[in-house]
GROMACS .gro file of C-alpha atoms in nm:
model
  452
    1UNK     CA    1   1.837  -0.548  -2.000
    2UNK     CA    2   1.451  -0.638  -2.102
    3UNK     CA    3   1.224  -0.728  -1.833
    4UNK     CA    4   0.916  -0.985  -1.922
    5UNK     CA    5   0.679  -0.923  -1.653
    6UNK     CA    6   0.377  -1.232  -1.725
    7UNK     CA    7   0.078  -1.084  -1.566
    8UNK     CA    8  -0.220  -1.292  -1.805
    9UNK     CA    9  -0.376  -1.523  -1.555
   10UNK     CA   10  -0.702  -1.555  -1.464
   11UNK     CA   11  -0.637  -1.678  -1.111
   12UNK     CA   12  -0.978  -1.913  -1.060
   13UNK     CA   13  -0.842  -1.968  -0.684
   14UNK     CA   14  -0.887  -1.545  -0.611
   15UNK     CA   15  -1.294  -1.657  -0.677
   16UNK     CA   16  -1.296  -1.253  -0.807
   17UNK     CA   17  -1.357  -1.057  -1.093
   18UNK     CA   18  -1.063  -0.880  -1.029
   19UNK     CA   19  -0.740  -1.022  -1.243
   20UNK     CA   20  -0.529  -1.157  -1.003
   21UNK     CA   21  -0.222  -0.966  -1.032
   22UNK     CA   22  -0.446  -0.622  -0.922
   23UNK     CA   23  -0.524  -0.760  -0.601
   24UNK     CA   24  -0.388  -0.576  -0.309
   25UNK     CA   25  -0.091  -0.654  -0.085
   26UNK     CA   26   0.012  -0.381   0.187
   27UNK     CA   27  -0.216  -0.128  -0.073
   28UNK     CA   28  -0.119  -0.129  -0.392
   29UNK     CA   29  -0.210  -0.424  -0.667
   30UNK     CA   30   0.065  -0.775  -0.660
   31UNK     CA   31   0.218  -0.611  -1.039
   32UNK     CA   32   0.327  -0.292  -0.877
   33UNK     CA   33   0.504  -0.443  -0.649
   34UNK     CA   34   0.710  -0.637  -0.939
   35UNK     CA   35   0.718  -0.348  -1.110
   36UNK     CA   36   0.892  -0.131  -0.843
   37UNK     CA   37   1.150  -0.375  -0.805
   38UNK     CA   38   1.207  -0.453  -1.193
   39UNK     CA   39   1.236  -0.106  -1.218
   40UNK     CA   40   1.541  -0.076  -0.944
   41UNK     CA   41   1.702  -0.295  -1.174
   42UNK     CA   42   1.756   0.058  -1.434
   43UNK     CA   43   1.621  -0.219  -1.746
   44UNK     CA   44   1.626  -0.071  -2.121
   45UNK     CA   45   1.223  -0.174  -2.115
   46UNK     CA   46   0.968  -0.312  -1.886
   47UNK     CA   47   0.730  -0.550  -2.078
   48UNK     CA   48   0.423  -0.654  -1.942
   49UNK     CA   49   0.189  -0.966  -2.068
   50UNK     CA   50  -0.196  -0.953  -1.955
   51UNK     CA   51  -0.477  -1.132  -2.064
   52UNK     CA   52  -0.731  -1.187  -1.816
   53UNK     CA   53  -0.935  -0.897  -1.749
   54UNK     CA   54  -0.893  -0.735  -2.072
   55UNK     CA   55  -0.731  -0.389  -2.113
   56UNK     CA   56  -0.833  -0.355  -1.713
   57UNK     CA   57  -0.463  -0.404  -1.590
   58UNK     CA   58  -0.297  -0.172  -1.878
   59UNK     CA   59  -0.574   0.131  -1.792
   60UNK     CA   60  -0.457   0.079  -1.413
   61UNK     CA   61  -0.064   0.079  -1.406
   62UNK     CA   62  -0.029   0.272  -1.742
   63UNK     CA   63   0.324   0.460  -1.777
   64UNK     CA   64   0.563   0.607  -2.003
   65UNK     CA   65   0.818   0.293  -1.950
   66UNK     CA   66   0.599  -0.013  -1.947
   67UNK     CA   67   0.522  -0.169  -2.291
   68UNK     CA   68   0.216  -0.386  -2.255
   69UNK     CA   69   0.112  -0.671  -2.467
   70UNK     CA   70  -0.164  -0.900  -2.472
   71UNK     CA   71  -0.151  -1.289  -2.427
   72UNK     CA   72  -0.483  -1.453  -2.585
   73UNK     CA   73  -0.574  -1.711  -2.557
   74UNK     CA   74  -0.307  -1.811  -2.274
   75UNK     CA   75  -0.128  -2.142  -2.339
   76UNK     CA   76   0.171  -2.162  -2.071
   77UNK     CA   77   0.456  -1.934  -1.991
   78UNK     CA   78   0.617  -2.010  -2.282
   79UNK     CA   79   0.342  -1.877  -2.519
   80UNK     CA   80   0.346  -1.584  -2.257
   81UNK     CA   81   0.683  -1.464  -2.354
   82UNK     CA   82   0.636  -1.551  -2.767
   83UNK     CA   83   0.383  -1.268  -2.702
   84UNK     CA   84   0.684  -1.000  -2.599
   85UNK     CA   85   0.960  -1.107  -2.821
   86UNK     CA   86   0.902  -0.840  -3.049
   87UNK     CA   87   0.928  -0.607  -2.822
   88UNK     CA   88   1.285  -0.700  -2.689
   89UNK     CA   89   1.609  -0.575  -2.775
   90UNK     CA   90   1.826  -0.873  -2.907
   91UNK     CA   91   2.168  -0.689  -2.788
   92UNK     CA   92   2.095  -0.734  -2.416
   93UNK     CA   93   1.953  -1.030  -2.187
   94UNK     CA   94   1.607  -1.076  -2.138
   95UNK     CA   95   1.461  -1.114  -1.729
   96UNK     CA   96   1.154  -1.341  -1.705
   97UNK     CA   97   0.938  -1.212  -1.424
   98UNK     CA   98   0.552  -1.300  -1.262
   99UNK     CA   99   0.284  -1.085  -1.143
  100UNK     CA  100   0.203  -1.232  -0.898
  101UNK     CA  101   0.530  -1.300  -0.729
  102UNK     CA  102   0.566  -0.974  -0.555
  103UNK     CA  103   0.801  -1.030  -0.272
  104UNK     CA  104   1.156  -1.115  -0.475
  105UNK     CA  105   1.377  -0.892  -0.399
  106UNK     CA  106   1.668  -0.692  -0.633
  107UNK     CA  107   1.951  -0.768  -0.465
  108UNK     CA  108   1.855  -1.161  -0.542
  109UNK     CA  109   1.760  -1.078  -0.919
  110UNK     CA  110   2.100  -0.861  -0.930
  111UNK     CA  111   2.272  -1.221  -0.787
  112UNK     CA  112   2.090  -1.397  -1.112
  113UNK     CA  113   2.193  -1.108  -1.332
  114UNK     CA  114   2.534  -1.101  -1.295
  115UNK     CA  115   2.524  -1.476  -1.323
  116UNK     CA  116   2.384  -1.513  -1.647
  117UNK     CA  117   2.623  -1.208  -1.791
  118UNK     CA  118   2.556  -1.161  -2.176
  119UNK     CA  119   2.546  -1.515  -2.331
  120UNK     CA  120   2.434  -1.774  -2.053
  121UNK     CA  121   2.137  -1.849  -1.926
  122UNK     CA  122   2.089  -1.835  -1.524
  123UNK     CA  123   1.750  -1.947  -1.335
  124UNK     CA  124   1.616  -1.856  -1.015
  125UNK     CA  125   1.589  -2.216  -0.779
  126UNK     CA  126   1.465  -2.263  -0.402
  127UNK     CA  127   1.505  -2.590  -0.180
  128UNK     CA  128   1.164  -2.664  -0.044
  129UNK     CA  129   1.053  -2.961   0.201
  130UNK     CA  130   0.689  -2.998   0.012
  131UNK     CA  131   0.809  -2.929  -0.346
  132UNK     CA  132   0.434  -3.042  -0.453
  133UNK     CA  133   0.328  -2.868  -0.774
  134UNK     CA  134   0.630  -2.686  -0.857
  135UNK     CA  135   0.904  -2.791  -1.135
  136UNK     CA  136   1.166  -2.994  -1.087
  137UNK     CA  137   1.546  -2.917  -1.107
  138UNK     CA  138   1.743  -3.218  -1.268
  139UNK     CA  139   2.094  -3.208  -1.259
  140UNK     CA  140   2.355  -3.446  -1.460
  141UNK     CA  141   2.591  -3.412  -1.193
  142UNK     CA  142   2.597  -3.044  -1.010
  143UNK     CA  143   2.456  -2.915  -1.397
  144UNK     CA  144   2.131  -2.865  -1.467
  145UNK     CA  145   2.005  -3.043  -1.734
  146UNK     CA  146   1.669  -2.983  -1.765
  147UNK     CA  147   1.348  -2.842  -1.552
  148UNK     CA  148   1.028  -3.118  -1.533
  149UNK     CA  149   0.687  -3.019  -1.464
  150UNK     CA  150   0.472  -3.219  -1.156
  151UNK     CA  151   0.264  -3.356  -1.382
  152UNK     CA  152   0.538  -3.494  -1.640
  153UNK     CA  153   0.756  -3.584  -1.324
  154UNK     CA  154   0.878  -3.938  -1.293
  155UNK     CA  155   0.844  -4.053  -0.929
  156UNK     CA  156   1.251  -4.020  -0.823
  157UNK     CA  157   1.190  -3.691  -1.024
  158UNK     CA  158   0.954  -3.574  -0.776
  159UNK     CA  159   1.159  -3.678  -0.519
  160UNK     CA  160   1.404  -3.401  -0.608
  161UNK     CA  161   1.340  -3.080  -0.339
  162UNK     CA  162   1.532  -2.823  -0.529
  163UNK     CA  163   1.182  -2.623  -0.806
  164UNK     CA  164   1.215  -2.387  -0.998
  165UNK     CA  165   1.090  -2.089  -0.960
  166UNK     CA  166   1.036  -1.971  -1.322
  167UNK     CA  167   1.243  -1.636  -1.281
  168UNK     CA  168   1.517  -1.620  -1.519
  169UNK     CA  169   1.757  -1.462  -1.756
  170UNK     CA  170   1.874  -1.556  -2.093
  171UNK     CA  171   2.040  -1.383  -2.400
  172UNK     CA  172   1.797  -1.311  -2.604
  173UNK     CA  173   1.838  -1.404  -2.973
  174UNK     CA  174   1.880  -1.741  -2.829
  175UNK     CA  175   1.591  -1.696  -2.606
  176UNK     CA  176   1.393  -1.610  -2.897
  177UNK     CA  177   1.525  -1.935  -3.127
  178UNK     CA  178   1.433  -2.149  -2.847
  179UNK     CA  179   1.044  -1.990  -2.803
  180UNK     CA  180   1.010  -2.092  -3.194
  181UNK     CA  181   1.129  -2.436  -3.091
  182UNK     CA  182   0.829  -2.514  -2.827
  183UNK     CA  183   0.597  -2.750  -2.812
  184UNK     CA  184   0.274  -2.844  -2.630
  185UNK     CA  185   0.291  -3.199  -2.629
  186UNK     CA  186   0.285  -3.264  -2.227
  187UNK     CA  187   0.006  -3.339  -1.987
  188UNK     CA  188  -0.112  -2.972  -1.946
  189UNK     CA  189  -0.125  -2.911  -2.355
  190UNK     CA  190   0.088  -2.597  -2.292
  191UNK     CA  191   0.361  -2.414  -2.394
  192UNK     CA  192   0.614  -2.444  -2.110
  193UNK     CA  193   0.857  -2.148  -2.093
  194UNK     CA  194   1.102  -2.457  -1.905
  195UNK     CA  195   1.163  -2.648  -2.203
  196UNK     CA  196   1.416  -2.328  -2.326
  197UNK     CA  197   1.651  -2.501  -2.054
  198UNK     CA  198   1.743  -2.829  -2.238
  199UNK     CA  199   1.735  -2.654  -2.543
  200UNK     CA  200   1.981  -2.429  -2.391
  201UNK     CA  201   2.190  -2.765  -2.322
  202UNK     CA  202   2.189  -2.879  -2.628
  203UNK     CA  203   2.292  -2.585  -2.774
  204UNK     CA  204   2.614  -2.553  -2.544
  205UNK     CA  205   2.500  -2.266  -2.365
  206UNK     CA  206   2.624  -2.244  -2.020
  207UNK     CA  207   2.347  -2.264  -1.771
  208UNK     CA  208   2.377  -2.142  -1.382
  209UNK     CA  209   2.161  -2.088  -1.080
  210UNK     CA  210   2.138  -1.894  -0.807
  211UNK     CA  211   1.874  -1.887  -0.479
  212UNK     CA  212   1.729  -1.612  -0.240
  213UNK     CA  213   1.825  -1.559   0.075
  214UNK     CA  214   1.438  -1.633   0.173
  215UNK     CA  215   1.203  -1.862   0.033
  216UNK     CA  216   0.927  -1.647   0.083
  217UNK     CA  217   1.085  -1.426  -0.213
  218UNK     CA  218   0.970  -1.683  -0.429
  219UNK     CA  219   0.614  -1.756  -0.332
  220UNK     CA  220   0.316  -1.665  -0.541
  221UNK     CA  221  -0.037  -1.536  -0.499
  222UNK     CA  222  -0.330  -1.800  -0.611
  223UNK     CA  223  -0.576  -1.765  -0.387
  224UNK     CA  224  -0.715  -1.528  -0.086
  225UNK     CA  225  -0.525  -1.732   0.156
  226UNK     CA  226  -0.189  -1.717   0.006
  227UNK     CA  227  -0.214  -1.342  -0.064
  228UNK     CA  228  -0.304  -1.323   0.340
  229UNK     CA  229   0.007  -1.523   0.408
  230UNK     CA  230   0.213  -1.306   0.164
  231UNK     CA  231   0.026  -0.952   0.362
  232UNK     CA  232   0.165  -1.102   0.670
  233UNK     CA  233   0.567  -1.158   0.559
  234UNK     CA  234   0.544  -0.860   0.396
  235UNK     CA  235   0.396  -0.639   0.712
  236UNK     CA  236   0.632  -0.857   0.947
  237UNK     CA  237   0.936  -0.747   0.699
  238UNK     CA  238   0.862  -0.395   0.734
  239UNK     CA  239   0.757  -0.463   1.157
  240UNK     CA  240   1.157  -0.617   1.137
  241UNK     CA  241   1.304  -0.344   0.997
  242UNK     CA  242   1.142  -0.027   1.233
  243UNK     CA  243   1.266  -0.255   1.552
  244UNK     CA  244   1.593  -0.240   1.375
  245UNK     CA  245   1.615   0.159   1.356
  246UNK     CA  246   1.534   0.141   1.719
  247UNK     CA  247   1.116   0.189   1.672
  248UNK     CA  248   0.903   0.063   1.960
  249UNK     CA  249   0.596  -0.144   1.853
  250UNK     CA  250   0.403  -0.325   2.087
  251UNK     CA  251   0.377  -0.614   1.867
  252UNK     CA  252   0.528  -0.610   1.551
  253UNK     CA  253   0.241  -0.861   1.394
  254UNK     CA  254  -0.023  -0.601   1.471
  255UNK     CA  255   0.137  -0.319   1.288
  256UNK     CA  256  -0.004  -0.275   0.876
  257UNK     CA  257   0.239   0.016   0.667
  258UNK     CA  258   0.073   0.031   0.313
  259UNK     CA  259   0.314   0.317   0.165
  260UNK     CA  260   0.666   0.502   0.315
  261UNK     CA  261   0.677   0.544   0.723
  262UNK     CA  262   0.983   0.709   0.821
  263UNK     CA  263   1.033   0.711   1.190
  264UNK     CA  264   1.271   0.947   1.434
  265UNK     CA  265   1.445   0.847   1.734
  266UNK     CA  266   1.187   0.702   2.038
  267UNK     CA  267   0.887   0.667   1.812
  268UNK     CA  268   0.626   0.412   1.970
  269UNK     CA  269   0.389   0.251   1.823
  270UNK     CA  270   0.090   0.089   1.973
  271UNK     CA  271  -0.160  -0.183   1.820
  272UNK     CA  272  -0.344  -0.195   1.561
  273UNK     CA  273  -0.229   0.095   1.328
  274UNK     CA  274  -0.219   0.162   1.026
  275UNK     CA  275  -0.001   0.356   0.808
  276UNK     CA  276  -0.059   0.484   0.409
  277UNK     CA  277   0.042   0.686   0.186
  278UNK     CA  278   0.359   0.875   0.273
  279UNK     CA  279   0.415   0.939   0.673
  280UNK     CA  280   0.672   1.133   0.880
  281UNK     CA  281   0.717   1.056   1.245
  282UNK     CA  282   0.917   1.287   1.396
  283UNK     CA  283   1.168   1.219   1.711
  284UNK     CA  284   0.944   1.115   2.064
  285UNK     CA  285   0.616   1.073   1.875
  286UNK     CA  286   0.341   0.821   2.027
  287UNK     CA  287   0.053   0.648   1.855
  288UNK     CA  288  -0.154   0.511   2.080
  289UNK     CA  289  -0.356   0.170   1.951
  290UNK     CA  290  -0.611   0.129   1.674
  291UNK     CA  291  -0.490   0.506   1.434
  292UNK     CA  292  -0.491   0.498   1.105
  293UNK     CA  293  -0.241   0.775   0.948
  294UNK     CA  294  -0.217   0.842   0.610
  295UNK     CA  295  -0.017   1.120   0.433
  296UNK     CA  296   0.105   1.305   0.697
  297UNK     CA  297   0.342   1.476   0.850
  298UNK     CA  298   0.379   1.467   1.260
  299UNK     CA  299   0.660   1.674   1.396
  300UNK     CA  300   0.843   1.561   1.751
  301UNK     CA  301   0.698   1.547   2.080
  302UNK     CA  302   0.366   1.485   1.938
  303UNK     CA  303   0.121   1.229   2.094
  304UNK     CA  304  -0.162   1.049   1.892
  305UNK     CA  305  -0.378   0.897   2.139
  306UNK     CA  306  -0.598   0.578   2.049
  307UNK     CA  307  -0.853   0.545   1.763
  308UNK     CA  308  -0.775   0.827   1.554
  309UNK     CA  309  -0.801   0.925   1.187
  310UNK     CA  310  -0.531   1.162   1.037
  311UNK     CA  311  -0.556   1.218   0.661
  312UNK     CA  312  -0.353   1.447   0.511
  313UNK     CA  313  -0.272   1.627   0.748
  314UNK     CA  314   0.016   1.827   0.934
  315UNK     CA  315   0.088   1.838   1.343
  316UNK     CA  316   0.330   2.057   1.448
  317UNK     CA  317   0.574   1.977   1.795
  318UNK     CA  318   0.439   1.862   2.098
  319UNK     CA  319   0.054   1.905   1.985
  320UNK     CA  320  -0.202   1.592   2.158
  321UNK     CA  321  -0.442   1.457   1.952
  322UNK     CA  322  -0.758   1.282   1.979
  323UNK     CA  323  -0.874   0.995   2.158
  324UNK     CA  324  -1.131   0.947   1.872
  325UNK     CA  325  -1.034   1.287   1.691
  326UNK     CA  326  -1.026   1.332   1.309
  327UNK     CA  327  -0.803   1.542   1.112
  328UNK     CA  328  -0.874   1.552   0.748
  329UNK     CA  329  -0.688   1.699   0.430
  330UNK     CA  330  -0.591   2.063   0.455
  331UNK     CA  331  -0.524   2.020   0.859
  332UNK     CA  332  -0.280   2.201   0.964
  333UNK     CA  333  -0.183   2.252   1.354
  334UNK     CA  334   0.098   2.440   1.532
  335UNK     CA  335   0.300   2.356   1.816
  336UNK     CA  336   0.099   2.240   2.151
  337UNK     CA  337  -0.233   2.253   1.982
  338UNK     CA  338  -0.470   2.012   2.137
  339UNK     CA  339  -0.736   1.830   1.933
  340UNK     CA  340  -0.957   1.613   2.181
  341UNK     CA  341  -1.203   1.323   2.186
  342UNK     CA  342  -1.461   1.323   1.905
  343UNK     CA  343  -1.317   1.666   1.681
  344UNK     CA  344  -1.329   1.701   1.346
  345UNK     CA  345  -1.106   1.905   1.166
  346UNK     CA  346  -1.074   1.971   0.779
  347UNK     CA  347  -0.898   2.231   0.587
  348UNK     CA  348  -0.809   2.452   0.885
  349UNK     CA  349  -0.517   2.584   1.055
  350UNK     CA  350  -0.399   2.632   1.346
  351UNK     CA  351  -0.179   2.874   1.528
  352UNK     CA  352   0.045   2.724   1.832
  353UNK     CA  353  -0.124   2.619   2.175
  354UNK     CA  354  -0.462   2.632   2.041
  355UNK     CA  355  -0.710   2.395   2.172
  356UNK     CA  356  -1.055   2.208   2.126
  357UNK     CA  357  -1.071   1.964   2.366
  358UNK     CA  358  -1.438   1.795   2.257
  359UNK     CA  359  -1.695   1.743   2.059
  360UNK     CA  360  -1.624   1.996   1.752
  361UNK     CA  361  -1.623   2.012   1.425
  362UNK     CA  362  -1.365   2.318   1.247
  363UNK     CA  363  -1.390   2.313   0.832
  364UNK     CA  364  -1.214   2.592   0.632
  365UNK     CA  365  -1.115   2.784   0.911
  366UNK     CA  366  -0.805   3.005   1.046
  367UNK     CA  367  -0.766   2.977   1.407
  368UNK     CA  368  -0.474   3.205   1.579
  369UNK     CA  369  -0.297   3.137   1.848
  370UNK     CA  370  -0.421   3.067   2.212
  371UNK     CA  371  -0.768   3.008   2.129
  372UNK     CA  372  -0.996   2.815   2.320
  373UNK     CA  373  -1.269   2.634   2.147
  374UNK     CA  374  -1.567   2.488   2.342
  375UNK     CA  375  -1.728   2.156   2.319
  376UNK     CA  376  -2.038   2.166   2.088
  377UNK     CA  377  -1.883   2.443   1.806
  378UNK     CA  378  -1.940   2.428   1.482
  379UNK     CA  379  -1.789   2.599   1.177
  380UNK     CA  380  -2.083   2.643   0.937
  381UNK     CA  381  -1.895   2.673   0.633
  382UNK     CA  382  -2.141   2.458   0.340
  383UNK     CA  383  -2.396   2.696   0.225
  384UNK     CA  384  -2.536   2.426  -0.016
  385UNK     CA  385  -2.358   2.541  -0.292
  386UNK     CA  386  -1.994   2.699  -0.231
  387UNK     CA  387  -1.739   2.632   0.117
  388UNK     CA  388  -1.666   2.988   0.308
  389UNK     CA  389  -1.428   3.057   0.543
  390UNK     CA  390  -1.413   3.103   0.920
  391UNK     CA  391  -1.138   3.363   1.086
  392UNK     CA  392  -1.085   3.300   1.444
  393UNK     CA  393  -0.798   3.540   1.578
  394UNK     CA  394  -0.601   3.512   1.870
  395UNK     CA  395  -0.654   3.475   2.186
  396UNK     CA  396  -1.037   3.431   2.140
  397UNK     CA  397  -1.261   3.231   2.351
  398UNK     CA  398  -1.552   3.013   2.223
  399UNK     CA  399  -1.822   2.926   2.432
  400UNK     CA  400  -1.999   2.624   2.398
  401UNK     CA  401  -2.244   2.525   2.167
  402UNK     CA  402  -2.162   2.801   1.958
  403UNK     CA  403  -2.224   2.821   1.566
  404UNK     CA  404  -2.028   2.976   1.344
  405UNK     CA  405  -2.212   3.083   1.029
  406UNK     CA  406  -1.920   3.170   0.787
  407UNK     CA  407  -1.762   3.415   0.604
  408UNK     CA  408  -1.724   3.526   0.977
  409UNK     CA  409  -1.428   3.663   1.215
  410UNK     CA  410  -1.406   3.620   1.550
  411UNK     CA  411  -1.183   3.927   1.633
  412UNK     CA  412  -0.856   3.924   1.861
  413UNK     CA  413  -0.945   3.864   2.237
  414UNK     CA  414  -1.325   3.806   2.134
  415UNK     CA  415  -1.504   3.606   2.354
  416UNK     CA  416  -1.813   3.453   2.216
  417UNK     CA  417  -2.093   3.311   2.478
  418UNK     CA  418  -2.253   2.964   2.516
  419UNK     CA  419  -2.491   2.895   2.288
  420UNK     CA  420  -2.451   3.187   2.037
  421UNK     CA  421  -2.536   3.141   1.639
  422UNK     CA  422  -2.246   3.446   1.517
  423UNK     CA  423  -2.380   3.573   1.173
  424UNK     CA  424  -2.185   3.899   1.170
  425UNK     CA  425  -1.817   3.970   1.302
  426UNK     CA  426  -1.777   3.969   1.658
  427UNK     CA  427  -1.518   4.258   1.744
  428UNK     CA  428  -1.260   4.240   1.903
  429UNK     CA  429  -1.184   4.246   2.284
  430UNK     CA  430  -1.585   4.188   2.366
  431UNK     CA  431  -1.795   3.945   2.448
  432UNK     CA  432  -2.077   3.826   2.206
  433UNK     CA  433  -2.361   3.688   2.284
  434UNK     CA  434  -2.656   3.561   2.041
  435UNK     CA  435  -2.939   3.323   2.208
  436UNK     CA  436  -3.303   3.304   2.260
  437UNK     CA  437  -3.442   3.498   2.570
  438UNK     CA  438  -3.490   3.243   2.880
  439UNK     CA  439  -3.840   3.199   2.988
  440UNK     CA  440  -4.031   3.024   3.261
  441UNK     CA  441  -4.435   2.926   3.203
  442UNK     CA  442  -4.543   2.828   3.571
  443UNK     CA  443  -4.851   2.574   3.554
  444UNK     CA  444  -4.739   2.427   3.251
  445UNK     CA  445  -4.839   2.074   3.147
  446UNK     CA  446  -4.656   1.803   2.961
  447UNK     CA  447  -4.906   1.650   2.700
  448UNK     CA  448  -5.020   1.309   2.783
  449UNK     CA  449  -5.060   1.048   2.553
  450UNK     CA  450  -5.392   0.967   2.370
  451UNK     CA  451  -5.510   0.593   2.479
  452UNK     CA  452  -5.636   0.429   2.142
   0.00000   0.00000   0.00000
């Protein structure tokens, strides 16, 4: 099978410089979206018409099995598809797709597929109440005869509720006999990709239909709105189907999953996340409200507590994190590690039951096991030029306030003092202690402000 993905337009509505069908829905542009699913579909080539934007949309979804070809000037669907019949294989149908439909799903083009066959012609048709703007199914009978445009529409013609939605498949040698055949003589001066149905009448070829199971499979993206509305089925979709794997959320329209979230048993989910990139929940997890997650991997018994960032990042079983903590790439944490309010952690790892509780920030570091981190400590790993690396083995104590001015190690059972700026190793088993000597000046006087 060829797939015609028609990804030209301009999109005026969008009021961006963006082409419409790179616009974002649940992170990643409106065409991917198509794309993904066309691709489910296992066709023999994935064609793709731009226009608008230039070569902006082929430099961003480039790949070895997407032919791209450009429309310009655009005149109509129908022109849009003249553009790609070179490219299509004559011995198998042709699938008409839009870029900025991104929501149709393949089990409903697989219904229109095995519909058309080889040698008939099948479109893609929803029922609406307001069928304003869209294309109008006529039928002689229960056949369709013909598709109508809103602004060629007679007034019992736009009466009719069934539209078309402009997905279809056709064989395509006669597909491409009928794009020679097109005209522009109608209100909008274009070539209407439409017209190949009455030509497919009057040619004898059988024509068929078929509908989704939702309407909002069919609905486009032309303006900010719409692609809000879209965000919002899509997100609600994805809410639907965690409830139905047995996934708490306290309110599945305040959830956002831009990427892959697999969930364990007893996973809740508070407010206000959100999810990218690919993440693992494992059995009991907890997010409290307002996380975002991204990348990651969260083993069971884990608790993410509100208004925290993990990127990248891996938490072993039963560890707490945050409120308000920050784990960044390279973060990796054992079992029962705690990572408290306000700590930031980036490239480091830690060993099982680890903790620091507040105010900290841990960057290329290798923290054992049992350690104890105090509020105020700081891995000073950025020399201005090149990272270095902090060694913190187990069982070691750090005091508060403490710098840690790396390449360092903090040996087994060290215990470093409050306050202390380490420069050199601290051994093993001992307490280190590096600060200023505390002095008192009696008599001393505050200075006192200069009247002007």
């Amino acid at each position: 099978m060829n797939v015609v993905i028609l990804a030209a337009g301009m999109g005026k509505r969008m009021q961006s410089d963006l082409p419409k069908v790179l616009h974002p829905l649940a992170g990643k542009p409106l065409l991917s979206h198509v794309i993904d699913t066309a691709r489910t579909l296992n066709p023999s080539r994935v064609c793709i018409v731009y226009g608008h934007g230039g070569d902006t949309v082929p430099s961003r979804l480039a790949a070895d099995d997407l032919y791209f070809v450009l429309q310009a000037p655009q005149l109509g669907t129908g022109h849009a598809v003249m553009q790609a019949a070179n490219a299509l294989d004559d011995a198998v149908p042709t699938l008409v797709l839009y870029g900025d439909v991104p929501l149709t799903t393949a089990r409903t083009l697989q219904t229109l597929i095995d519909k058309a066959g080889k040698e008939k012609l099948a479109v893609l048709t929803v029922d609406l109440q307001d069928p304003t703007g869209y294309g109008r199914i006529v039928r002689d009978d229960k056949r369709i005869v013909r598709i109508v445009e809103q602004k060629d529409a007679s007034e019992s013609e736009r009466a009719i509720g069934e539209v078309n939605t402009g997905i279809l498949v056709a064989p395509t040698r006669a597909l491409k006999i009928w794009l020679g055949k097109l005209s522009n003589n109608n209100a909008q001066q274009e070539y209407y990709l439409t017209d190949v149905i009455a030509m497919a009448v009057q040619d004898g070829i059988p024509i068929e239909s078929a509908q989704p199971a939702h309407v909002w499979e069919t609905l486009g993206v032309n303006s900010k709105v719409q692609l809000a509305e879209l965000e919002r089925i899509y997100q609600r979709n994805i809410a639907n189907t965690l409830l139905d794997q047995g996934v708490t959320l306290a309110d599945p329209n305040r959830i956002d999953v831009r990427g892959e979230l697999r969930c364990g048993r007893d996973v809740s989910i508070d407010v206000g996340c959100v999810f990218e990139g690919e993440v693992a929940l494992g059995d009991g997890v907890s997010i409290g409200a307002n996380c975002v997650i991204r990348d990651a991997k969260i083993d069971r018994g884990v608790t993410i507590k509100a208004f925290s960032h993990i990127d990248g990042a891996s938490i072993g079983t039963d560890a707490q994190i945050g409120p308000y903590a920050r784990l960044r790439p390279g973060t990796e944490l054992g079992a029962d590690v705690h990572i408290g309010n306000f700590v930031e952690i980036k490239n480091s790892q830690f060993d099982a039951h680890s903790k620091a509780n507040h105010l900290a920030y841990v960057g290329d570091a290798t923290v054992g096991a049992r350690v104890n981190i105090g509020a105020g400590t700081i891995t000073c790993n950025y020399d201005g030029a090149n990272k270095h690396r902090t060694v913190i083995e187990d069982d070691a104590f750090i005091g508060s306030d403490t710098q840690l001015v790396a390449p360092v190690t903090v040996g087994k059972g060290a215990t470093l003092g409050a306050g202390t700026t380490l420069t050199k190793d601290a051994p093993p088993d001992s307490l280190t202690v590096s600060r200023a000597k505390q002095i008192s000046i009696t008599g001393w006087q505050r200075p006192v402000k200069t009247k002007k």
